[in-house]
Coordinates of C-alpha atoms (C1' of nucleotides) in Angstrom, one line a residue:
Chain A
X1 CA -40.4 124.9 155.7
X2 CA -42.3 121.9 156.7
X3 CA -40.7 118.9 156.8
X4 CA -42.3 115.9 154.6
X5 CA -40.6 112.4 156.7
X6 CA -40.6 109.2 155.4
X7 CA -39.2 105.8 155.9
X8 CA -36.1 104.7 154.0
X9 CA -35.6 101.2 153.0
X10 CA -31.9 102.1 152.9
X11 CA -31.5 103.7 156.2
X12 CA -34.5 101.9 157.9
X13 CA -35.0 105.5 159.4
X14 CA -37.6 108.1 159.4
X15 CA -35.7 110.8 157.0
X16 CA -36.9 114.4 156.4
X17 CA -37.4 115.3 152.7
X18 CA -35.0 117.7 151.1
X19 CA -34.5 118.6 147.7
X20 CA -31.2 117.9 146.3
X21 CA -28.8 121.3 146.1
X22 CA -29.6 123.3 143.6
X23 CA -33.0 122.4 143.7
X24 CA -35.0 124.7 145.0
X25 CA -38.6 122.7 145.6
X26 CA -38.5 120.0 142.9
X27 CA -38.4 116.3 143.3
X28 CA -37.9 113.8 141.2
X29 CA -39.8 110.3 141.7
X30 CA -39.8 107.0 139.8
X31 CA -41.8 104.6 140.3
X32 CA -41.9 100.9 139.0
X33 CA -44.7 100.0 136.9
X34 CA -47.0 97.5 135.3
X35 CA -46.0 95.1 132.9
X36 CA -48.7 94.8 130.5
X37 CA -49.3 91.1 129.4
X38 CA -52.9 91.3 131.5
X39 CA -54.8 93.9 133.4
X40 CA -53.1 94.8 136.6
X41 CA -55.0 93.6 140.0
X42 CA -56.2 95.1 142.2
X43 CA -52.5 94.5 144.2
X44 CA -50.9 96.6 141.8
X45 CA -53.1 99.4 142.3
X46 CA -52.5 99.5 145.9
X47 CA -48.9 100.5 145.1
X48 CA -50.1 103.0 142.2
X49 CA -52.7 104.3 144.8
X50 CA -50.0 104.8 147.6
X51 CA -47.3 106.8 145.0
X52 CA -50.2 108.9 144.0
X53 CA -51.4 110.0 148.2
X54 CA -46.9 110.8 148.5
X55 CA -47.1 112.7 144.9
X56 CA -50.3 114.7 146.0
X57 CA -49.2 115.0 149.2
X58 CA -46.0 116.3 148.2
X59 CA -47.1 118.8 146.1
X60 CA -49.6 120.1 148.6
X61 CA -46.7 120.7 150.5
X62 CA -45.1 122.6 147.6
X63 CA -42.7 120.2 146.2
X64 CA -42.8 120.0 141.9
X65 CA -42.9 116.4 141.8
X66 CA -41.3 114.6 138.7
X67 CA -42.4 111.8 138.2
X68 CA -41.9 108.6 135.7
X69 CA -44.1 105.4 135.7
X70 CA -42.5 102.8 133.4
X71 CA -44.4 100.2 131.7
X72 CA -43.2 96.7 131.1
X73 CA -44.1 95.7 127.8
X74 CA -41.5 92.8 127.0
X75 CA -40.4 89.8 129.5
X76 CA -41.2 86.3 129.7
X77 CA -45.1 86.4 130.1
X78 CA -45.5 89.1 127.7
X79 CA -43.7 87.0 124.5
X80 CA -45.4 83.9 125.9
X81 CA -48.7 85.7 126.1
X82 CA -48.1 87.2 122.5
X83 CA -47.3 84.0 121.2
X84 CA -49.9 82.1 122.6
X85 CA -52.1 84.4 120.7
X86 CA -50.2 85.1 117.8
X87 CA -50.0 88.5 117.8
X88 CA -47.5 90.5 117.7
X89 CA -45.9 92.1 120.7
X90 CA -47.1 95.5 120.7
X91 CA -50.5 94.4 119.4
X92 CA -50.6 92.0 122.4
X93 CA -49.5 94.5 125.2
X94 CA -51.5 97.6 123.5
X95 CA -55.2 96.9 124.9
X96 CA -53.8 96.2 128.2
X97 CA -51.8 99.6 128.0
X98 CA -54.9 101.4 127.6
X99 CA -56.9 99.5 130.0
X100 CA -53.8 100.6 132.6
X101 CA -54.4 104.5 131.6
X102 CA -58.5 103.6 132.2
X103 CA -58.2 102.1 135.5
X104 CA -55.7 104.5 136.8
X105 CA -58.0 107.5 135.6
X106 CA -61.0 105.5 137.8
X107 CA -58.4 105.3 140.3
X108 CA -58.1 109.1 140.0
X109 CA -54.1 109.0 139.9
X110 CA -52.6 112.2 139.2
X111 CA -51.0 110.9 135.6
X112 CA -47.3 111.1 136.0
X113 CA -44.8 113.0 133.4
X114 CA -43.8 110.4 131.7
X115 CA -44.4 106.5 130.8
X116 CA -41.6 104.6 129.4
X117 CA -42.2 101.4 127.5
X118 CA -39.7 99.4 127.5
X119 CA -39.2 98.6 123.8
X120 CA -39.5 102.3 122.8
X121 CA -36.9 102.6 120.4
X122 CA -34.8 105.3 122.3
X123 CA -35.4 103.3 125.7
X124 CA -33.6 100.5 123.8
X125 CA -30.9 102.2 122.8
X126 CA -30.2 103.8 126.5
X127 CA -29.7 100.5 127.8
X128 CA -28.0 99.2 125.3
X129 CA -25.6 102.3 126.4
X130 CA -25.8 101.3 130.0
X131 CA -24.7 97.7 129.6
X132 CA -21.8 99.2 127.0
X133 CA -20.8 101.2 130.2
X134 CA -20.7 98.2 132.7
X135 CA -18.9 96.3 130.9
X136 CA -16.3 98.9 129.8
X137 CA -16.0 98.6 133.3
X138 CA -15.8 95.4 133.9
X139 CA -19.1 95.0 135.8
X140 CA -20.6 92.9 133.3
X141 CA -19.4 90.0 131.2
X142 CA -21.0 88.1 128.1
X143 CA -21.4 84.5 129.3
X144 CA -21.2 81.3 126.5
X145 CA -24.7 81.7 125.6
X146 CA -24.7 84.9 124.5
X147 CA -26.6 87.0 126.8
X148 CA -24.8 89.4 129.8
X149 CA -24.6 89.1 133.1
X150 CA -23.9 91.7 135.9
X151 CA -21.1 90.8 138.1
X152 CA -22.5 91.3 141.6
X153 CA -18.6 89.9 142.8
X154 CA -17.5 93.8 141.2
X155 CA -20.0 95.5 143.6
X156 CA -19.1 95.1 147.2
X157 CA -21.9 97.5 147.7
X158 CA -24.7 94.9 146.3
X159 CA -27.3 94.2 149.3
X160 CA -27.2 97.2 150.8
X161 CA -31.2 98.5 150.2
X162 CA -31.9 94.8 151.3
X163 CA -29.6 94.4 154.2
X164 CA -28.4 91.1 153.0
X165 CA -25.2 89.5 153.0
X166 CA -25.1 86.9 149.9
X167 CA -22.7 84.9 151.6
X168 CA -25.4 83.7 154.2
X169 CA -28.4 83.2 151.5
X170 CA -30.2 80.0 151.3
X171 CA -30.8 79.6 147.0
X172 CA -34.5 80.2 146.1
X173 CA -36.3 77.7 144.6
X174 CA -36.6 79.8 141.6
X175 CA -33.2 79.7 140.6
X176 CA -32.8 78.2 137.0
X177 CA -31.0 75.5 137.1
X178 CA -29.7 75.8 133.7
X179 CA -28.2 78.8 134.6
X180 CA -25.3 77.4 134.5
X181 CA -23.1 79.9 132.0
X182 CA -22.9 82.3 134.6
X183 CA -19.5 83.5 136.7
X184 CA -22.2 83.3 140.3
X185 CA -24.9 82.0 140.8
X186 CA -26.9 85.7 141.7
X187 CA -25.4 87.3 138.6
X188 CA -28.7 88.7 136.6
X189 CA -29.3 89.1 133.3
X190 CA -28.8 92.3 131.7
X191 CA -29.1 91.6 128.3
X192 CA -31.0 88.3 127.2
X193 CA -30.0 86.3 123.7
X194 CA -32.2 86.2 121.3
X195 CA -33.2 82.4 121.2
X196 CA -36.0 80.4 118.9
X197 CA -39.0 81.0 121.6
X198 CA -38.7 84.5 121.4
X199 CA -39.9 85.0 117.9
X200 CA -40.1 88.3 116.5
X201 CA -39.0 89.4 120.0
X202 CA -35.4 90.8 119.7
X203 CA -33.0 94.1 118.9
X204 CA -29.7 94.2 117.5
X205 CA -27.1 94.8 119.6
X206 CA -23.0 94.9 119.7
X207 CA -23.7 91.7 121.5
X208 CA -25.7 90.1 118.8
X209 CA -29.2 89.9 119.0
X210 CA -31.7 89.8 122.5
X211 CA -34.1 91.6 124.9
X212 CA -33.3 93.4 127.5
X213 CA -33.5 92.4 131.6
X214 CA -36.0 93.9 133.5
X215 CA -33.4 95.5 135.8
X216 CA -31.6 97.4 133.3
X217 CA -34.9 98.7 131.9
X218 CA -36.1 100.8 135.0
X219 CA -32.1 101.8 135.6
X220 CA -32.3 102.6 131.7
X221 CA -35.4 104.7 131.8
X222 CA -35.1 106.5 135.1
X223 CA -31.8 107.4 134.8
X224 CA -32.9 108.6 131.6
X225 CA -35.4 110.9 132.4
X226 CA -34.7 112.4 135.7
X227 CA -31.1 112.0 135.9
X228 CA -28.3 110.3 137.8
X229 CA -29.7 110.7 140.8
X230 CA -33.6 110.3 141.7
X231 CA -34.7 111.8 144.7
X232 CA -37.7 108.9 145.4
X233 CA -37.8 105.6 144.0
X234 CA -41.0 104.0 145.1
X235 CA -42.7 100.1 144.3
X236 CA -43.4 96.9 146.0
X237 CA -41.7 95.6 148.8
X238 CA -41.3 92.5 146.8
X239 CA -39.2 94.6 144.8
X240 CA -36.7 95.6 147.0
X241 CA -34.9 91.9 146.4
X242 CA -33.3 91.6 143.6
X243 CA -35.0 94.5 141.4
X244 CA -34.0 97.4 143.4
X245 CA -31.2 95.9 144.1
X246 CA -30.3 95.3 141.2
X247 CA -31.1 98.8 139.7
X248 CA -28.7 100.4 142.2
X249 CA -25.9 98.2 140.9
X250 CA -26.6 98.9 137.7
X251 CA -26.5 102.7 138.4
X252 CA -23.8 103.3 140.8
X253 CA -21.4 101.1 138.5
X254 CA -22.3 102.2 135.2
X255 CA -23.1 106.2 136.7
X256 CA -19.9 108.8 136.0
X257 CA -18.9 109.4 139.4
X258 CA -20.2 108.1 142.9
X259 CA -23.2 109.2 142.8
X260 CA -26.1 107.4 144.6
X261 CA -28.9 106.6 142.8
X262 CA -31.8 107.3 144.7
X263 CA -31.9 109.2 147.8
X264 CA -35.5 107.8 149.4
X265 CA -36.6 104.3 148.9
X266 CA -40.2 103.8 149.7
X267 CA -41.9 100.6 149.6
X268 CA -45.3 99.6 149.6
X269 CA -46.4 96.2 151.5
X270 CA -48.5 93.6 150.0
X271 CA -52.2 93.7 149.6
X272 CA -54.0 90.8 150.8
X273 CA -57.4 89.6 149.4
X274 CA -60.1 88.5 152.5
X275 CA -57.1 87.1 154.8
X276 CA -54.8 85.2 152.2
X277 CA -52.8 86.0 149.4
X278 CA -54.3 86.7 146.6
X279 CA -54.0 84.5 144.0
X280 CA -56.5 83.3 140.9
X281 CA -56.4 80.1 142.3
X282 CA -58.0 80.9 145.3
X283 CA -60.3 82.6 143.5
X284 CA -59.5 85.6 145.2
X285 CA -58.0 87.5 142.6
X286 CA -59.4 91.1 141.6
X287 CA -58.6 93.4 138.7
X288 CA -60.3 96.7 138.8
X289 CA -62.3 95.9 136.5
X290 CA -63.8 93.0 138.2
X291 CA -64.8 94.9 141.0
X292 CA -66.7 97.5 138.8
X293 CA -68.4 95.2 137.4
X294 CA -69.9 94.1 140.6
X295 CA -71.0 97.3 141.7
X296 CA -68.1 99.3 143.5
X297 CA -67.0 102.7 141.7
X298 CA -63.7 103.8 141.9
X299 CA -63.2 105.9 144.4
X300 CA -64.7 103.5 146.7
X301 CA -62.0 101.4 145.7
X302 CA -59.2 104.0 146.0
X303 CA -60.9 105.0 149.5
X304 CA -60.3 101.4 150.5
X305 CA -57.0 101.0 149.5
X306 CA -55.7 104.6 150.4
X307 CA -57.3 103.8 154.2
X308 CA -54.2 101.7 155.6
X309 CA -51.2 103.0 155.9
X310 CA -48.8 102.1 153.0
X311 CA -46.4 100.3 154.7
X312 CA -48.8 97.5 156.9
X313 CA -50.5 94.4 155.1
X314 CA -53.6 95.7 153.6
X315 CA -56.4 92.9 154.1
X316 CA -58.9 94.3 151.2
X317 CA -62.1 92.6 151.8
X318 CA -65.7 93.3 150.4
X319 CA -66.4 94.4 153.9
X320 CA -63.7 97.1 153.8
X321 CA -65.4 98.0 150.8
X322 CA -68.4 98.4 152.2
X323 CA -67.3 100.4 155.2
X324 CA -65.5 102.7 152.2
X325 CA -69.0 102.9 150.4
X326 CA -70.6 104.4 154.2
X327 CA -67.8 106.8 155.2
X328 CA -67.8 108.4 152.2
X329 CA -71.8 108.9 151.9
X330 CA -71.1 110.3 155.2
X331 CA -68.6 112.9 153.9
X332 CA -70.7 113.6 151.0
X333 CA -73.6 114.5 152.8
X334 CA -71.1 116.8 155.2
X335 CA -69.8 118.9 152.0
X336 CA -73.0 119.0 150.8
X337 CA -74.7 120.1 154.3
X338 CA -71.3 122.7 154.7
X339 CA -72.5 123.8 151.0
X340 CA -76.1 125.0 151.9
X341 CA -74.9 126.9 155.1
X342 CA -72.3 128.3 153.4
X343 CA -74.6 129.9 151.1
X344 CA -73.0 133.0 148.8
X345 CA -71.2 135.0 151.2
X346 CA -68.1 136.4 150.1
X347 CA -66.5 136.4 153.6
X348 CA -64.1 133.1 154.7
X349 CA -63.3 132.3 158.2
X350 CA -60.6 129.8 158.8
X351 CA -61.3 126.8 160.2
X352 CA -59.7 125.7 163.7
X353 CA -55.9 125.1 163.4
X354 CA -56.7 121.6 164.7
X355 CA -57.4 120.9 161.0
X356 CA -54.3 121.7 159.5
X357 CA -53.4 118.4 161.6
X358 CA -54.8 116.8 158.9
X359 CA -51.4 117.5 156.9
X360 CA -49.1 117.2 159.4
X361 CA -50.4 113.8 160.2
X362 CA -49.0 112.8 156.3
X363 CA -45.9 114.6 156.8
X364 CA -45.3 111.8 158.9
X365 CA -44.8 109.0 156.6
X366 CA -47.7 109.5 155.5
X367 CA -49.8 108.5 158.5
X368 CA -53.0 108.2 157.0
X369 CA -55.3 106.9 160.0
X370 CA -54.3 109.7 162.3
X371 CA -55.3 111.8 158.8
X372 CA -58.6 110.9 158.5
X373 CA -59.2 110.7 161.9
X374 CA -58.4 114.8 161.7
X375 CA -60.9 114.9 158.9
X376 CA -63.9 112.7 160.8
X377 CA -63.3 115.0 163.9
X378 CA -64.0 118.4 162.0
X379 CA -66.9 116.3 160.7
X380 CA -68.5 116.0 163.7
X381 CA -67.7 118.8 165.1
X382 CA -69.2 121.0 162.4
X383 CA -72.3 118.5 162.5
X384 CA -72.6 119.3 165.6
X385 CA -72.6 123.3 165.1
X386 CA -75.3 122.8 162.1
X387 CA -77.3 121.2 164.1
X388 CA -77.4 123.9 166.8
X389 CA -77.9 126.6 164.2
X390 CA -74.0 127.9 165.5
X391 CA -71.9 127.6 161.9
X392 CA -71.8 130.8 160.1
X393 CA -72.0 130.8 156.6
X394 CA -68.1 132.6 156.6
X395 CA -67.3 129.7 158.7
X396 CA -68.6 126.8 156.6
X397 CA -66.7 128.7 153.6
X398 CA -63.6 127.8 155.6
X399 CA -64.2 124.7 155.9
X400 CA -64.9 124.1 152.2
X401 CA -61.7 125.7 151.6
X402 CA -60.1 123.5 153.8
X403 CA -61.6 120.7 152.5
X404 CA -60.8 120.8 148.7
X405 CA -57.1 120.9 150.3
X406 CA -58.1 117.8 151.8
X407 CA -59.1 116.5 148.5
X408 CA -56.6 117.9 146.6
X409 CA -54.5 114.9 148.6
X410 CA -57.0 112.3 149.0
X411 CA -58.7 112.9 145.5
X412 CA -62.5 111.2 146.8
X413 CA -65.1 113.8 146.0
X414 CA -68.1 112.5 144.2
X415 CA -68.2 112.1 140.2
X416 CA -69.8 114.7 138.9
X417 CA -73.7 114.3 139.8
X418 CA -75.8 113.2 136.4
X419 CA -77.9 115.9 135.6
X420 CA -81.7 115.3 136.4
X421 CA -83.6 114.4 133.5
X422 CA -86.8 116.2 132.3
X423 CA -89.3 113.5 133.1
X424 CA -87.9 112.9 136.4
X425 CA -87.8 116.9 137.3
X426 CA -91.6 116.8 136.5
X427 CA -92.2 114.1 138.6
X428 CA -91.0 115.6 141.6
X429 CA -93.1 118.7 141.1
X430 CA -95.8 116.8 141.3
X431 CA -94.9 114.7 143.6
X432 CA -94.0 118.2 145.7
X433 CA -97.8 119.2 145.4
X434 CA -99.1 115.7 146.1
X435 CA -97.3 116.1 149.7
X436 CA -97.9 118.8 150.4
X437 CA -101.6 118.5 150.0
X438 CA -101.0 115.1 152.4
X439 CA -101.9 113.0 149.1
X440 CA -99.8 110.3 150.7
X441 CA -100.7 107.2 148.4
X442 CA -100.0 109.7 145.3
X443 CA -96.7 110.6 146.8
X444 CA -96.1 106.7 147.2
X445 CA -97.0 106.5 143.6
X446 CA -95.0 108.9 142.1
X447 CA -91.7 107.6 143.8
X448 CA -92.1 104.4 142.2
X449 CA -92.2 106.1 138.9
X450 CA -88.8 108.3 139.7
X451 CA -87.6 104.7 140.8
X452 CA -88.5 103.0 137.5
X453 CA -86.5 105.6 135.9
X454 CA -83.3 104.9 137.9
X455 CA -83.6 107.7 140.2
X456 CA -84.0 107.5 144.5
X457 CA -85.8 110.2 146.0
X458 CA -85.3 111.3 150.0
X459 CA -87.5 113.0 151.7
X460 CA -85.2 115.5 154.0
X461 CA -86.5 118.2 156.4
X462 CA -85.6 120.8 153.6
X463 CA -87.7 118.7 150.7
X464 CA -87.4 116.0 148.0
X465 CA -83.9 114.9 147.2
X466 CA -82.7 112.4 144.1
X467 CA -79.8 110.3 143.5
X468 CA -79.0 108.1 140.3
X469 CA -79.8 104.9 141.8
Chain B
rG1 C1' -31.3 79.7 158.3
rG2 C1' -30.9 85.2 156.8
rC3 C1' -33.8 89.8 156.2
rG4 C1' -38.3 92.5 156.7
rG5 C1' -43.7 93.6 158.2
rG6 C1' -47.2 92.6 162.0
rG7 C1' -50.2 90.7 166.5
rU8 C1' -54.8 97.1 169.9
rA9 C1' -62.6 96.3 170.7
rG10 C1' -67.2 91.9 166.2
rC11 C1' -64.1 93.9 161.6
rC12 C1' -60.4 97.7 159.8
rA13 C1' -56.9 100.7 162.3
rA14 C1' -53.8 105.2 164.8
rG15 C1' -51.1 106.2 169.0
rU16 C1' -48.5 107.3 173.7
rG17 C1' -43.9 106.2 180.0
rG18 C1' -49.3 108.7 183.0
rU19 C1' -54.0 106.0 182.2
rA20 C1' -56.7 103.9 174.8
rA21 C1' -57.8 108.5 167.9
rG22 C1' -60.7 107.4 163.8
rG23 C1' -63.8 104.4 160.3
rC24 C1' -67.3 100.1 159.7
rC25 C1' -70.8 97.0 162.3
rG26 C1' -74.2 97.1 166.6
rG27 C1' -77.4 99.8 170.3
rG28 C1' -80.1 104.3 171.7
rC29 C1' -82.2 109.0 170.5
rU30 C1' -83.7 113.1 167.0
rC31 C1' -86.1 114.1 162.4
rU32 C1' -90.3 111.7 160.1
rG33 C1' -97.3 110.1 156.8
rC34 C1' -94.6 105.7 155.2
rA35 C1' -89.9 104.4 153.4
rA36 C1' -85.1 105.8 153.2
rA37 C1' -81.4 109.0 154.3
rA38 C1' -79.0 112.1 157.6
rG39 C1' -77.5 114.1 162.5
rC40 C1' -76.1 113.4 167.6
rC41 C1' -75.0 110.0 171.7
rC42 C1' -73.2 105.1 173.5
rC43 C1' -70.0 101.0 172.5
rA44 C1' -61.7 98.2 174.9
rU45 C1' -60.0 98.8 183.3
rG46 C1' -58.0 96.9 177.7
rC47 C1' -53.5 97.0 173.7
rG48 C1' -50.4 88.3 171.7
rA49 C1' -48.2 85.6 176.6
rC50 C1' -45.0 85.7 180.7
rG51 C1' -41.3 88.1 183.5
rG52 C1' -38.4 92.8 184.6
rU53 C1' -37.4 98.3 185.1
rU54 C1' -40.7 102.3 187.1
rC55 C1' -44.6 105.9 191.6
rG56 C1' -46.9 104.2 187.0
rA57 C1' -46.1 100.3 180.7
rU58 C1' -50.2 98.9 175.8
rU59 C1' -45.9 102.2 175.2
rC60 C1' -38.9 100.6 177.7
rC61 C1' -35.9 95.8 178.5
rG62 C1' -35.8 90.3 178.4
rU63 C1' -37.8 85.5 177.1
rC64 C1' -41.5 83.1 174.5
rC65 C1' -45.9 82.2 171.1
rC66 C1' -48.5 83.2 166.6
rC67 C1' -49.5 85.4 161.5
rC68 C1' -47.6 87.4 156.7
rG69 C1' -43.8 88.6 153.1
rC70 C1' -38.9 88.3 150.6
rC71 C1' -34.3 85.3 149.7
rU72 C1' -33.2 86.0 141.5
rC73 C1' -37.1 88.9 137.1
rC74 C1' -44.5 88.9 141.5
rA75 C1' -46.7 95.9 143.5

RNA sequence: GGCGGGGUAGCCAAGUGGUAAGGCCGGGCUCUGCAAAAGCCCCAUGCGACGGUUCGAUUCCGUCCCCCGCCUCCA
């Protein structure tokens, strides 16, 4: 069996991946999605991009991966964002939804098994069960104002993903000050009254009428849908204080025996934007979409974010982007170079074990760099054989083999290619006869023409070759 | 103050107690009517600073400097 490692947040260790007993090669993973009052940057996707290269990873490995995005569809923002433009909530959040399930499918993200919304009816009423647990159990308490609080004094556990000891915190500056109802200070919301600014915004509950916290939400819905215990719980490192944290709480006090609630904590670390933070007002602030619209497709956009390893500071810069654009051209032209030698022989030679590196580099925490390093290697290599007539066509089948592997994890193969239009196809006939009766001014003609149309032509040793330009 | 992440060539970035992967940029060459593309080759006596251990350290230990993040609802 080959052994997946990754970090733990919990353990701080390098930990080898093993289903839980009973389970044979499945593994559940949840991981902590958008909330939908905008489109999600750029930031986001980073995190989204990094669950997707452990899920595809994973299953290349031969794991059955289970996994649950939630999406955040009610908080703070979201009933400020509806009310600002009176709508109603799900009206707000909806085009935002969608444009989440566009951008991930540019992002080519293998679509997870489930996506709970927050305010889905039956989501509701699981937390609503949840908090009915804890404070059955005296975990949680109703404060004078209504809404329910956790009681982090009733879990000498809370801090352990974060490694920090309460007692020695310094208060945020984000702590509300009108807070005031509540038993401690760090106590968090679980259920939130309904008050005036909320609107339409609210459930019935035995506690009278509210919203839910965000904690309880992702305990809620993963617990939910893949059981007491998760085997990966993945998200931001910003995350890991107080959301995770808080999740666990939630779980392991409100779960029906000691069970831990996730076995694997990854985290992602922040994405930065050309050097800073990114932030609108720096004017460094990217949603997908924006950078479509100035020219970069998708997968140059998953290349550049897939290219660092998850857990370092990703500076994403138009550069890097650029750099992305050129190494996959460069890969492009390989498959397609390994495609004419390969030709339609039925026979497959494998290609040197050196390759198979290329997976064993990610079953190290996913080291990505010493991944594609593998991958750029064979490149050249291979180049190298073309070039002195020595790859067979059996050979080059191998490598193709072993390269949709290779994409099967890394997902950045070329769209589909446009198919050549009519016009343009007639064009380059005659612009085949114009060269090769050394007609060079007509050649130079005709090229504009294919170029007016959108198309770029190449002239490579083996002829004419177009491109949607 | 507490807890994390990080400082490796112009940029991005792996890695190892034994003499620095890979990508981009740049340079050279090949191909070539031109243009473009593509391919190959070259490109860090050096791994934040200073000490120490060692036959030998970028890698281990110590001290220090710098950058970034979290510390109550931001991936």
């Amino acid at each position: 069996m080959v052994a997946v490692q990754v970090h733990n947040t919990l353990s701080r260790k390098l930990e080898a991946i093993v289903p839980r007993p009973g389970e044979r090669q499945t593994l559940s993973l949840y991981t902590c999605g958008p909330t939908i009052y905008a489109h999600a940057h750029i930031g986001n996707f980073r995190a989204y991009v990094f669950e997707d290269l452990l899920q595809r990873h994973l299953q290349e490995r031969g794991f059955t991966v289970r996994r649950v995005m939630n999406l955040t569809d009610v908080d703070d923002k979201t009933i400020r964002g509806a009310h600002a433009s009176g709508m109603a909530l799900g009206d707000y959040t909806r085009p935002f939804k969608e444009a989440f399930f566009e951008d991930a499918k540019t992002l080519r993200l293998v679509p997870a098994e489930a996506y709970p919304a927050a305010t889905d009816p039956e989501q509701i009423a699981r937390m609503i069960a949840m908090i009915a647990s804890l404070m059955e159990r005296g975990h949680a308490y109703q404060a004078e104002d209504g809404s329910l609080y956790f009681r982090i004094a009733s879990f000498p556990d809370y801090g352990k993903l974060a490694h920090v000891d309460l007692e020695g915190q310094r208060p945020g500056q984000r702590v509300a000050s009108d807070e005031y109802e509540k038993e401690a200070v760090a106590d968090f919301a679980l259920w939130k009254a309904w008050v005036a600014e909320d609107g339409a915004v609210g459930w019935e509950s035995p506690w009278g009428k509210g919203r839910p916290g965000w904690h309880i939400e992702c305990s809620a819905m993963a617990t939910g849908l893949l059981g007491e215990t998760i085997d990966i719980h993945c998200g931001g490192v910003d995350n890991i204080f107080p959301h995770h944290e808080a999740e666990i709480a939630q779980c392991e006090c409100a779960g029906h025996g000691k069970a831990p609630f996730v076995r694997y904590w990854m985290h992602c670390a922040h994405l930065m934007v050309e050097g800073s933070k990114m932030a609108k007002s720096a004017g460094n602030f990217f949603t997908l979409r924006d950078l479509l619209e100035k020219g970069w497709t998708g997968r140059e956009v998953r290349y550049a974010l897939i290219s660092v390893h998850y857990r370092g500071a990703l500076n994403f810069t138009m550069e890097g982007l650029a750099a992305a654009r050129t190494a996959l051209a460069r890969l492009d032209a390989w498959r397609e170079r390994l495609t004419e030698t390969a030709g339609s022989e039925p026979a497959v030679e494998a290609p040197d074990a050196t390759t198979e590196g290329f997976f064993t580099a990610l079953d190290d925490d996913l080291n990505i760099s010493g991944a594609l390093a593998i991958l750029f290697e064979t490149l050249r290599e291979s180049n190298r054989s073309m070039d002195e007539g020595r790859l067979t066509p059996p050979q080059a089948r191998g490598l193709l083999a072993w390269l949709a592997r290779v994409d099967g994890v890394l997902a950045l193969q070329p769209d589909d290619v446009a198919a050549i239009p009519q016009e343009v196809e007639e064009l380059l006939a005659d612009r085949a006869a114009a060269r090769a009766a050394k007609e060079w001014k007509k050649s130079d003609e005709l090229r504009d023409k294919i170029a007016d149309l959108g198309w770029v032509v190449k002239d490579t040793k083996d002829g004419q070759r177009v491109t949607k330009s």
